[in-house]
JSON list of C-alpha atoms in Angstrom, two decimals:
[
{"chain": "A", "resi": 189, "resn": "CYS", "atom": "CA", "xyz": [13.02, 25.48, -10.68]},
{"chain": "A", "resi": 190, "resn": "LEU", "atom": "CA", "xyz": [9.79, 21.94, -10.35]},
{"chain": "A", "resi": 191, "resn": "PRO", "atom": "CA", "xyz": [12.33, 19.76, -9.78]},
{"chain": "A", "resi": 192, "resn": "GLN", "atom": "CA", "xyz": [13.77, 22.40, -6.34]},
{"chain": "A", "resi": 193, "resn": "ARG", "atom": "CA", "xyz": [9.92, 22.55, -4.95]},
{"chain": "A", "resi": 194, "resn": "ALA", "atom": "CA", "xyz": [9.76, 18.61, -5.01]},
{"chain": "A", "resi": 195, "resn": "ARG", "atom": "CA", "xyz": [13.23, 18.16, -3.45]},
{"chain": "A", "resi": 196, "resn": "ARG", "atom": "CA", "xyz": [11.60, 20.56, -0.80]},
{"chain": "A", "resi": 197, "resn": "CYS", "atom": "CA", "xyz": [8.52, 19.46, -0.15]},
{"chain": "A", "resi": 198, "resn": "LEU", "atom": "CA", "xyz": [9.74, 15.95, 0.01]},
{"chain": "A", "resi": 199, "resn": "ARG", "atom": "CA", "xyz": [12.47, 17.48, 2.37]},
{"chain": "A", "resi": 200, "resn": "SER", "atom": "CA", "xyz": [8.92, 18.97, 4.67]},
{"chain": "A", "resi": 201, "resn": "SER", "atom": "CA", "xyz": [8.52, 17.41, 8.14]},
{"chain": "A", "resi": 202, "resn": "HIS", "atom": "CA", "xyz": [4.98, 18.29, 7.46]},
{"chain": "A", "resi": 203, "resn": "PHE", "atom": "CA", "xyz": [4.74, 15.32, 3.79]},
{"chain": "A", "resi": 204, "resn": "GLU", "atom": "CA", "xyz": [6.68, 12.72, 6.11]},
{"chain": "A", "resi": 205, "resn": "CYS", "atom": "CA", "xyz": [4.28, 13.49, 8.64]},
{"chain": "A", "resi": 206, "resn": "VAL", "atom": "CA", "xyz": [1.01, 13.23, 5.83]},
{"chain": "A", "resi": 207, "resn": "ILE", "atom": "CA", "xyz": [2.91, 10.39, 4.18]},
{"chain": "A", "resi": 208, "resn": "GLY", "atom": "CA", "xyz": [3.13, 8.48, 7.45]},
{"chain": "A", "resi": 209, "resn": "ALA", "atom": "CA", "xyz": [-0.27, 9.41, 7.98]},
{"chain": "A", "resi": 210, "resn": "VAL", "atom": "CA", "xyz": [-1.98, 8.12, 4.70]},
{"chain": "A", "resi": 211, "resn": "VAL", "atom": "CA", "xyz": [0.66, 5.04, 4.96]},
{"chain": "A", "resi": 212, "resn": "LEU", "atom": "CA", "xyz": [-1.40, 4.47, 8.69]},
{"chain": "A", "resi": 213, "resn": "ALA", "atom": "CA", "xyz": [-4.76, 4.51, 6.96]},
{"chain": "A", "resi": 214, "resn": "ASN", "atom": "CA", "xyz": [-4.23, 2.30, 4.62]},
{"chain": "A", "resi": 215, "resn": "ALA", "atom": "CA", "xyz": [-3.24, -0.02, 6.27]},
{"chain": "A", "resi": 216, "resn": "VAL", "atom": "CA", "xyz": [-6.24, 0.57, 8.80]},
{"chain": "A", "resi": 217, "resn": "CYS", "atom": "CA", "xyz": [-8.72, 1.14, 5.99]},
{"chain": "A", "resi": 218, "resn": "VAL", "atom": "CA", "xyz": [-6.84, -3.19, 4.71]},
{"chain": "A", "resi": 219, "resn": "GLY", "atom": "CA", "xyz": [-7.73, -4.52, 8.03]},
{"chain": "A", "resi": 220, "resn": "ILE", "atom": "CA", "xyz": [-11.47, -2.82, 8.25]},
{"chain": "A", "resi": 221, "resn": "GLU", "atom": "CA", "xyz": [-12.63, -4.01, 5.05]},
{"chain": "A", "resi": 222, "resn": "ALA", "atom": "CA", "xyz": [-10.79, -7.19, 5.91]},
{"chain": "A", "resi": 223, "resn": "ASP", "atom": "CA", "xyz": [-13.60, -7.60, 8.83]},
{"chain": "A", "resi": 224, "resn": "ALA", "atom": "CA", "xyz": [-16.52, -6.38, 7.30]},
{"chain": "A", "resi": 225, "resn": "VAL", "atom": "CA", "xyz": [-15.49, -9.29, 3.98]},
{"chain": "A", "resi": 226, "resn": "MET", "atom": "CA", "xyz": [-15.62, -11.88, 7.39]},
{"chain": "A", "resi": 227, "resn": "ALA", "atom": "CA", "xyz": [-18.90, -9.49, 8.99]},
{"chain": "A", "resi": 228, "resn": "ARG", "atom": "CA", "xyz": [-21.22, -10.24, 5.67]},
{"chain": "A", "resi": 229, "resn": "PRO", "atom": "CA", "xyz": [-19.28, -12.51, 3.32]},
{"chain": "A", "resi": 230, "resn": "HIS", "atom": "CA", "xyz": [-22.42, -12.39, 1.20]},
{"chain": "A", "resi": 231, "resn": "ASP", "atom": "CA", "xyz": [-23.09, -9.03, 1.04]},
{"chain": "A", "resi": 232, "resn": "GLU", "atom": "CA", "xyz": [-21.18, -6.36, -0.97]},
{"chain": "A", "resi": 233, "resn": "LEU", "atom": "CA", "xyz": [-18.44, -3.91, 0.44]},
{"chain": "A", "resi": 234, "resn": "PRO", "atom": "CA", "xyz": [-19.87, -0.60, 1.62]},
{"chain": "A", "resi": 235, "resn": "VAL", "atom": "CA", "xyz": [-18.15, 1.74, -1.99]},
{"chain": "A", "resi": 236, "resn": "VAL", "atom": "CA", "xyz": [-16.83, 3.99, 1.45]},
{"chain": "A", "resi": 237, "resn": "PHE", "atom": "CA", "xyz": [-14.11, 1.40, 0.97]},
{"chain": "A", "resi": 238, "resn": "ASP", "atom": "CA", "xyz": [-13.65, 1.94, -2.23]},
{"chain": "A", "resi": 239, "resn": "ALA", "atom": "CA", "xyz": [-13.98, 5.01, -2.63]},
{"chain": "A", "resi": 240, "resn": "LEU", "atom": "CA", "xyz": [-10.78, 5.20, 0.52]},
{"chain": "A", "resi": 241, "resn": "HIS", "atom": "CA", "xyz": [-8.47, 2.76, -1.35]},
{"chain": "A", "resi": 242, "resn": "GLN", "atom": "CA", "xyz": [-8.66, 5.52, -4.58]},
{"chain": "A", "resi": 243, "resn": "ALA", "atom": "CA", "xyz": [-7.69, 8.23, -2.69]},
{"chain": "A", "resi": 244, "resn": "PHE", "atom": "CA", "xyz": [-4.80, 6.55, -1.36]},
{"chain": "A", "resi": 245, "resn": "CYS", "atom": "CA", "xyz": [-3.43, 5.59, -4.86]},
{"chain": "A", "resi": 246, "resn": "VAL", "atom": "CA", "xyz": [-3.91, 9.64, -5.31]},
{"chain": "A", "resi": 247, "resn": "ALA", "atom": "CA", "xyz": [-1.98, 10.17, -2.75]},
{"chain": "A", "resi": 248, "resn": "TYR", "atom": "CA", "xyz": [0.78, 7.71, -3.13]},
{"chain": "A", "resi": 249, "resn": "PHE", "atom": "CA", "xyz": [0.53, 8.25, -6.61]},
{"chain": "A", "resi": 250, "resn": "VAL", "atom": "CA", "xyz": [0.77, 12.14, -6.16]},
{"chain": "A", "resi": 251, "resn": "GLU", "atom": "CA", "xyz": [3.83, 11.14, -3.40]},
{"chain": "A", "resi": 252, "resn": "LEU", "atom": "CA", "xyz": [5.67, 9.15, -6.01]},
{"chain": "A", "resi": 253, "resn": "SER", "atom": "CA", "xyz": [5.22, 11.75, -8.64]},
{"chain": "A", "resi": 254, "resn": "LEU", "atom": "CA", "xyz": [7.04, 13.95, -6.79]},
{"chain": "A", "resi": 255, "resn": "ARG", "atom": "CA", "xyz": [10.45, 11.81, -5.56]},
{"chain": "A", "resi": 256, "resn": "VAL", "atom": "CA", "xyz": [10.11, 10.94, -9.70]},
{"chain": "A", "resi": 257, "resn": "LEU", "atom": "CA", "xyz": [10.24, 14.77, -10.66]},
{"chain": "A", "resi": 258, "resn": "ALA", "atom": "CA", "xyz": [13.06, 15.82, -7.57]},
{"chain": "A", "resi": 259, "resn": "SER", "atom": "CA", "xyz": [15.16, 12.98, -8.07]},
{"chain": "A", "resi": 260, "resn": "GLY", "atom": "CA", "xyz": [15.11, 12.97, -12.12]},
{"chain": "A", "resi": 261, "resn": "PRO", "atom": "CA", "xyz": [16.29, 9.98, -14.07]},
{"chain": "A", "resi": 262, "resn": "SER", "atom": "CA", "xyz": [18.13, 9.26, -10.81]},
{"chain": "A", "resi": 263, "resn": "PHE", "atom": "CA", "xyz": [15.19, 7.25, -8.87]},
{"chain": "A", "resi": 264, "resn": "PHE", "atom": "CA", "xyz": [15.75, 4.41, -11.22]},
{"chain": "A", "resi": 265, "resn": "ASN", "atom": "CA", "xyz": [19.79, 4.69, -10.92]},
{"chain": "A", "resi": 266, "resn": "TRP", "atom": "CA", "xyz": [20.79, 1.17, -9.30]},
{"chain": "A", "resi": 267, "resn": "ASN", "atom": "CA", "xyz": [23.84, 2.96, -8.04]},
{"chain": "A", "resi": 268, "resn": "LEU", "atom": "CA", "xyz": [22.03, 4.24, -5.58]},
{"chain": "A", "resi": 269, "resn": "ASP", "atom": "CA", "xyz": [21.62, 3.66, -1.72]},
{"chain": "A", "resi": 270, "resn": "GLY", "atom": "CA", "xyz": [16.90, 3.86, -2.54]},
{"chain": "A", "resi": 271, "resn": "PHE", "atom": "CA", "xyz": [16.99, 1.36, -5.54]},
{"chain": "A", "resi": 272, "resn": "GLY", "atom": "CA", "xyz": [15.50, -1.05, -4.70]},
{"chain": "A", "resi": 273, "resn": "TRP", "atom": "CA", "xyz": [12.79, 0.95, -2.23]},
{"chain": "A", "resi": 274, "resn": "ASN", "atom": "CA", "xyz": [11.85, 3.45, -5.85]},
{"chain": "A", "resi": 275, "resn": "ILE", "atom": "CA", "xyz": [11.48, 0.23, -7.30]},
{"chain": "A", "resi": 276, "resn": "LEU", "atom": "CA", "xyz": [9.10, -1.56, -4.77]},
{"chain": "A", "resi": 277, "resn": "ASP", "atom": "CA", "xyz": [7.01, 1.42, -5.03]},
{"chain": "A", "resi": 278, "resn": "PHE", "atom": "CA", "xyz": [7.25, 2.48, -8.14]},
{"chain": "A", "resi": 279, "resn": "VAL", "atom": "CA", "xyz": [5.25, -1.47, -8.72]},
{"chain": "A", "resi": 280, "resn": "LEU", "atom": "CA", "xyz": [3.22, -0.96, -6.36]},
{"chain": "A", "resi": 281, "resn": "VAL", "atom": "CA", "xyz": [1.38, 2.15, -6.44]},
{"chain": "A", "resi": 282, "resn": "THR", "atom": "CA", "xyz": [1.47, 1.33, -11.14]},
{"chain": "A", "resi": 283, "resn": "VAL", "atom": "CA", "xyz": [-0.10, -2.23, -10.31]},
{"chain": "A", "resi": 284, "resn": "SER", "atom": "CA", "xyz": [-2.50, 0.34, -7.37]},
{"chain": "A", "resi": 285, "resn": "ILE", "atom": "CA", "xyz": [-3.66, 1.84, -10.07]},
{"chain": "A", "resi": 286, "resn": "ALA", "atom": "CA", "xyz": [-4.40, -0.52, -12.15]},
{"chain": "A", "resi": 287, "resn": "ASP", "atom": "CA", "xyz": [-6.11, -2.35, -9.64]},
{"chain": "A", "resi": 288, "resn": "GLU", "atom": "CA", "xyz": [-8.43, 0.53, -9.51]},
{"chain": "A", "resi": 289, "resn": "VAL", "atom": "CA", "xyz": [-9.03, 0.77, -13.11]},
{"chain": "A", "resi": 290, "resn": "LEU", "atom": "CA", "xyz": [-9.64, -2.80, -13.78]},
{"chain": "A", "resi": 291, "resn": "SER", "atom": "CA", "xyz": [-12.02, -3.09, -10.75]},
{"chain": "A", "resi": 292, "resn": "PHE", "atom": "CA", "xyz": [-14.39, -0.02, -12.48]},
{"chain": "A", "resi": 293, "resn": "ILE", "atom": "CA", "xyz": [-14.04, -1.94, -15.81]},
{"chain": "A", "resi": 294, "resn": "LEU", "atom": "CA", "xyz": [-14.62, -5.54, -14.23]},
{"chain": "A", "resi": 295, "resn": "ALA", "atom": "CA", "xyz": [-17.01, -5.09, -11.45]},
{"chain": "A", "resi": 296, "resn": "PRO", "atom": "CA", "xyz": [-20.26, -5.61, -13.64]},
{"chain": "A", "resi": 297, "resn": "LEU", "atom": "CA", "xyz": [-18.27, -8.98, -14.85]},
{"chain": "A", "resi": 298, "resn": "ALA", "atom": "CA", "xyz": [-17.89, -10.03, -10.91]},
{"chain": "A", "resi": 299, "resn": "ARG", "atom": "CA", "xyz": [-21.82, -9.07, -10.38]},
{"chain": "A", "resi": 300, "resn": "ARG", "atom": "CA", "xyz": [-22.71, -11.88, -12.17]},
{"chain": "A", "resi": 301, "resn": "SER", "atom": "CA", "xyz": [-19.94, -15.06, -11.07]},
{"chain": "A", "resi": 302, "resn": "ASP", "atom": "CA", "xyz": [-17.34, -14.40, -13.95]},
{"chain": "A", "resi": 303, "resn": "GLU", "atom": "CA", "xyz": [-14.84, -16.98, -12.65]},
{"chain": "A", "resi": 304, "resn": "THR", "atom": "CA", "xyz": [-11.69, -14.71, -13.99]},
{"chain": "A", "resi": 305, "resn": "SER", "atom": "CA", "xyz": [-12.80, -11.45, -13.74]},
{"chain": "A", "resi": 306, "resn": "VAL", "atom": "CA", "xyz": [-13.62, -12.09, -9.85]},
{"chain": "A", "resi": 307, "resn": "LEU", "atom": "CA", "xyz": [-10.12, -14.22, -9.68]},
{"chain": "A", "resi": 308, "resn": "LEU", "atom": "CA", "xyz": [-8.19, -11.20, -10.93]},
{"chain": "A", "resi": 309, "resn": "LEU", "atom": "CA", "xyz": [-10.37, -8.88, -9.31]},
{"chain": "A", "resi": 310, "resn": "ARG", "atom": "CA", "xyz": [-8.55, -11.18, -5.89]},
{"chain": "A", "resi": 311, "resn": "VAL", "atom": "CA", "xyz": [-5.46, -11.09, -6.69]},
{"chain": "A", "resi": 312, "resn": "LEU", "atom": "CA", "xyz": [-5.21, -7.70, -7.75]},
{"chain": "A", "resi": 313, "resn": "ARG", "atom": "CA", "xyz": [-6.77, -6.64, -3.92]},
{"chain": "A", "resi": 314, "resn": "LEU", "atom": "CA", "xyz": [-3.79, -8.91, -2.60]},
{"chain": "A", "resi": 315, "resn": "VAL", "atom": "CA", "xyz": [-1.67, -5.35, -3.31]},
{"chain": "A", "resi": 316, "resn": "ARG", "atom": "CA", "xyz": [-3.70, -2.88, -1.07]},
{"chain": "A", "resi": 317, "resn": "ILE", "atom": "CA", "xyz": [-2.74, -5.76, 1.32]},
{"chain": "A", "resi": 318, "resn": "VAL", "atom": "CA", "xyz": [1.03, -5.09, 0.00]},
{"chain": "A", "resi": 319, "resn": "ARG", "atom": "CA", "xyz": [0.94, -1.58, 0.06]},
{"chain": "A", "resi": 320, "resn": "ILE", "atom": "CA", "xyz": [0.60, -1.51, 3.86]},
{"chain": "A", "resi": 321, "resn": "GLY", "atom": "CA", "xyz": [4.41, -2.74, 3.40]},
{"chain": "A", "resi": 322, "resn": "ARG", "atom": "CA", "xyz": [5.46, 1.06, 2.67]},
{"chain": "A", "resi": 323, "resn": "VAL", "atom": "CA", "xyz": [4.96, 2.25, 6.38]},
{"chain": "A", "resi": 324, "resn": "LEU", "atom": "CA", "xyz": [9.03, 0.28, 6.72]},
{"chain": "A", "resi": 325, "resn": "ARG", "atom": "CA", "xyz": [10.01, 3.33, 4.45]},
{"chain": "A", "resi": 326, "resn": "VAL", "atom": "CA", "xyz": [8.05, 5.98, 5.69]},
{"chain": "A", "resi": 327, "resn": "PHE", "atom": "CA", "xyz": [9.05, 5.58, 9.17]},
{"chain": "A", "resi": 328, "resn": "GLY", "atom": "CA", "xyz": [12.68, 5.57, 8.38]},
{"chain": "A", "resi": 329, "resn": "ASP", "atom": "CA", "xyz": [13.38, 8.78, 10.33]},
{"chain": "A", "resi": 330, "resn": "LEU", "atom": "CA", "xyz": [11.40, 7.09, 13.42]},
{"chain": "A", "resi": 331, "resn": "ARG", "atom": "CA", "xyz": [13.61, 3.72, 12.82]},
{"chain": "A", "resi": 332, "resn": "ARG", "atom": "CA", "xyz": [17.42, 5.60, 11.99]},
{"chain": "A", "resi": 333, "resn": "MET", "atom": "CA", "xyz": [15.97, 7.73, 16.00]},
{"chain": "A", "resi": 334, "resn": "ALA", "atom": "CA", "xyz": [14.67, 4.80, 17.73]},
{"chain": "A", "resi": 335, "resn": "ALA", "atom": "CA", "xyz": [18.77, 3.18, 16.83]},
{"chain": "A", "resi": 336, "resn": "GLY", "atom": "CA", "xyz": [20.17, 6.21, 18.31]},
{"chain": "A", "resi": 337, "resn": "VAL", "atom": "CA", "xyz": [18.31, 5.54, 21.84]},
{"chain": "A", "resi": 338, "resn": "LEU", "atom": "CA", "xyz": [17.49, 1.91, 21.78]},
{"chain": "A", "resi": 339, "resn": "SER", "atom": "CA", "xyz": [20.67, 0.65, 19.98]},
{"chain": "A", "resi": 340, "resn": "PHE", "atom": "CA", "xyz": [20.56, -2.75, 22.09]},
{"chain": "A", "resi": 341, "resn": "LEU", "atom": "CA", "xyz": [17.03, -3.04, 21.09]},
{"chain": "A", "resi": 342, "resn": "ARG", "atom": "CA", "xyz": [17.06, -2.36, 17.46]},
{"chain": "A", "resi": 343, "resn": "PRO", "atom": "CA", "xyz": [16.88, -6.04, 16.23]},
{"chain": "A", "resi": 344, "resn": "VAL", "atom": "CA", "xyz": [14.39, -7.19, 18.36]},
{"chain": "A", "resi": 345, "resn": "PHE", "atom": "CA", "xyz": [11.88, -4.17, 17.87]},
{"chain": "A", "resi": 346, "resn": "TRP", "atom": "CA", "xyz": [12.49, -4.20, 13.92]},
{"chain": "A", "resi": 347, "resn": "ALA", "atom": "CA", "xyz": [12.12, -8.02, 14.17]},
{"chain": "A", "resi": 348, "resn": "ALA", "atom": "CA", "xyz": [8.49, -7.83, 16.43]},
{"chain": "A", "resi": 349, "resn": "VAL", "atom": "CA", "xyz": [7.59, -4.90, 13.68]},
{"chain": "A", "resi": 350, "resn": "LEU", "atom": "CA", "xyz": [8.53, -7.36, 11.00]},
{"chain": "A", "resi": 351, "resn": "LEU", "atom": "CA", "xyz": [6.50, -10.39, 12.54]},
{"chain": "A", "resi": 352, "resn": "VAL", "atom": "CA", "xyz": [3.32, -8.07, 12.94]},
{"chain": "A", "resi": 353, "resn": "THR", "atom": "CA", "xyz": [3.55, -6.49, 9.48]},
{"chain": "A", "resi": 354, "resn": "LEU", "atom": "CA", "xyz": [3.75, -10.29, 8.38]},
{"chain": "A", "resi": 355, "resn": "VAL", "atom": "CA", "xyz": [1.36, -11.68, 10.64]},
{"chain": "A", "resi": 356, "resn": "TYR", "atom": "CA", "xyz": [-1.55, -8.50, 10.01]},
{"chain": "A", "resi": 357, "resn": "VAL", "atom": "CA", "xyz": [-0.81, -9.05, 5.67]},
{"chain": "A", "resi": 358, "resn": "PHE", "atom": "CA", "xyz": [-1.74, -13.29, 6.26]},
{"chain": "A", "resi": 359, "resn": "ALA", "atom": "CA", "xyz": [-4.76, -12.68, 9.08]},
{"chain": "A", "resi": 360, "resn": "ALA", "atom": "CA", "xyz": [-6.14, -9.89, 5.58]},
{"chain": "A", "resi": 361, "resn": "LEU", "atom": "CA", "xyz": [-5.22, -12.26, 3.06]},
{"chain": "A", "resi": 362, "resn": "LEU", "atom": "CA", "xyz": [-6.71, -15.78, 5.08]},
{"chain": "A", "resi": 363, "resn": "LEU", "atom": "CA", "xyz": [-10.05, -13.83, 5.62]},
{"chain": "A", "resi": 364, "resn": "ASP", "atom": "CA", "xyz": [-10.36, -12.31, 2.33]},
{"chain": "A", "resi": 365, "resn": "ILE", "atom": "CA", "xyz": [-10.44, -16.05, 1.39]},
{"chain": "A", "resi": 366, "resn": "ILE", "atom": "CA", "xyz": [-12.51, -17.59, 3.76]},
{"chain": "A", "resi": 367, "resn": "ALA", "atom": "CA", "xyz": [-15.37, -14.69, 2.62]},
{"chain": "A", "resi": 368, "resn": "GLU", "atom": "CA", "xyz": [-14.89, -15.98, -0.86]},
{"chain": "A", "resi": 369, "resn": "GLU", "atom": "CA", "xyz": [-15.61, -19.47, 0.11]},
{"chain": "A", "resi": 370, "resn": "HIS", "atom": "CA", "xyz": [-18.45, -18.13, 3.08]},
{"chain": "A", "resi": 371, "resn": "ARG", "atom": "CA", "xyz": [-19.52, -16.05, -0.82]},
{"chain": "A", "resi": 372, "resn": "GLY", "atom": "CA", "xyz": [-19.04, -19.61, -3.25]},
{"chain": "A", "resi": 373, "resn": "GLN", "atom": "CA", "xyz": [-21.50, -21.49, -0.81]}
]
């Protein structure tokens, strides 16, 4: 009964819209956070960013839990079409949870300039940027619909989306690295 409810929820267009909005809001939040770091490299980020990242982590965990519940053991079946996406989502959500837990534990150490904990927090922060890649999975239906309407532009369109996503991810990463260098001076 519970797996059927989970499948029905996952097939709901409302649920897809909510998850799509969460993924886009996460992407926007990462960009705003990168800009805030560059604007004030020596200041701590506002607590609202931590709260938002925790909310995104909870939303992703709920979505992943529903998909695992709906699929059962076949979620991890490598013979299925979505296996690669399932593993990517599972790894990203698991690392995101680890990021939030370790950020909570290591934050006091990072304030005392313990280089190991600062480096670990920086690496885990990269996961927040990589989560933006979920946009490509969430909007699978949009991808198929655009292919039907604009079939001759499909390769160009998705190449542009991929390039914009890559530029955005590396720009956020570069801003984070530059801000860390400014903090160190």
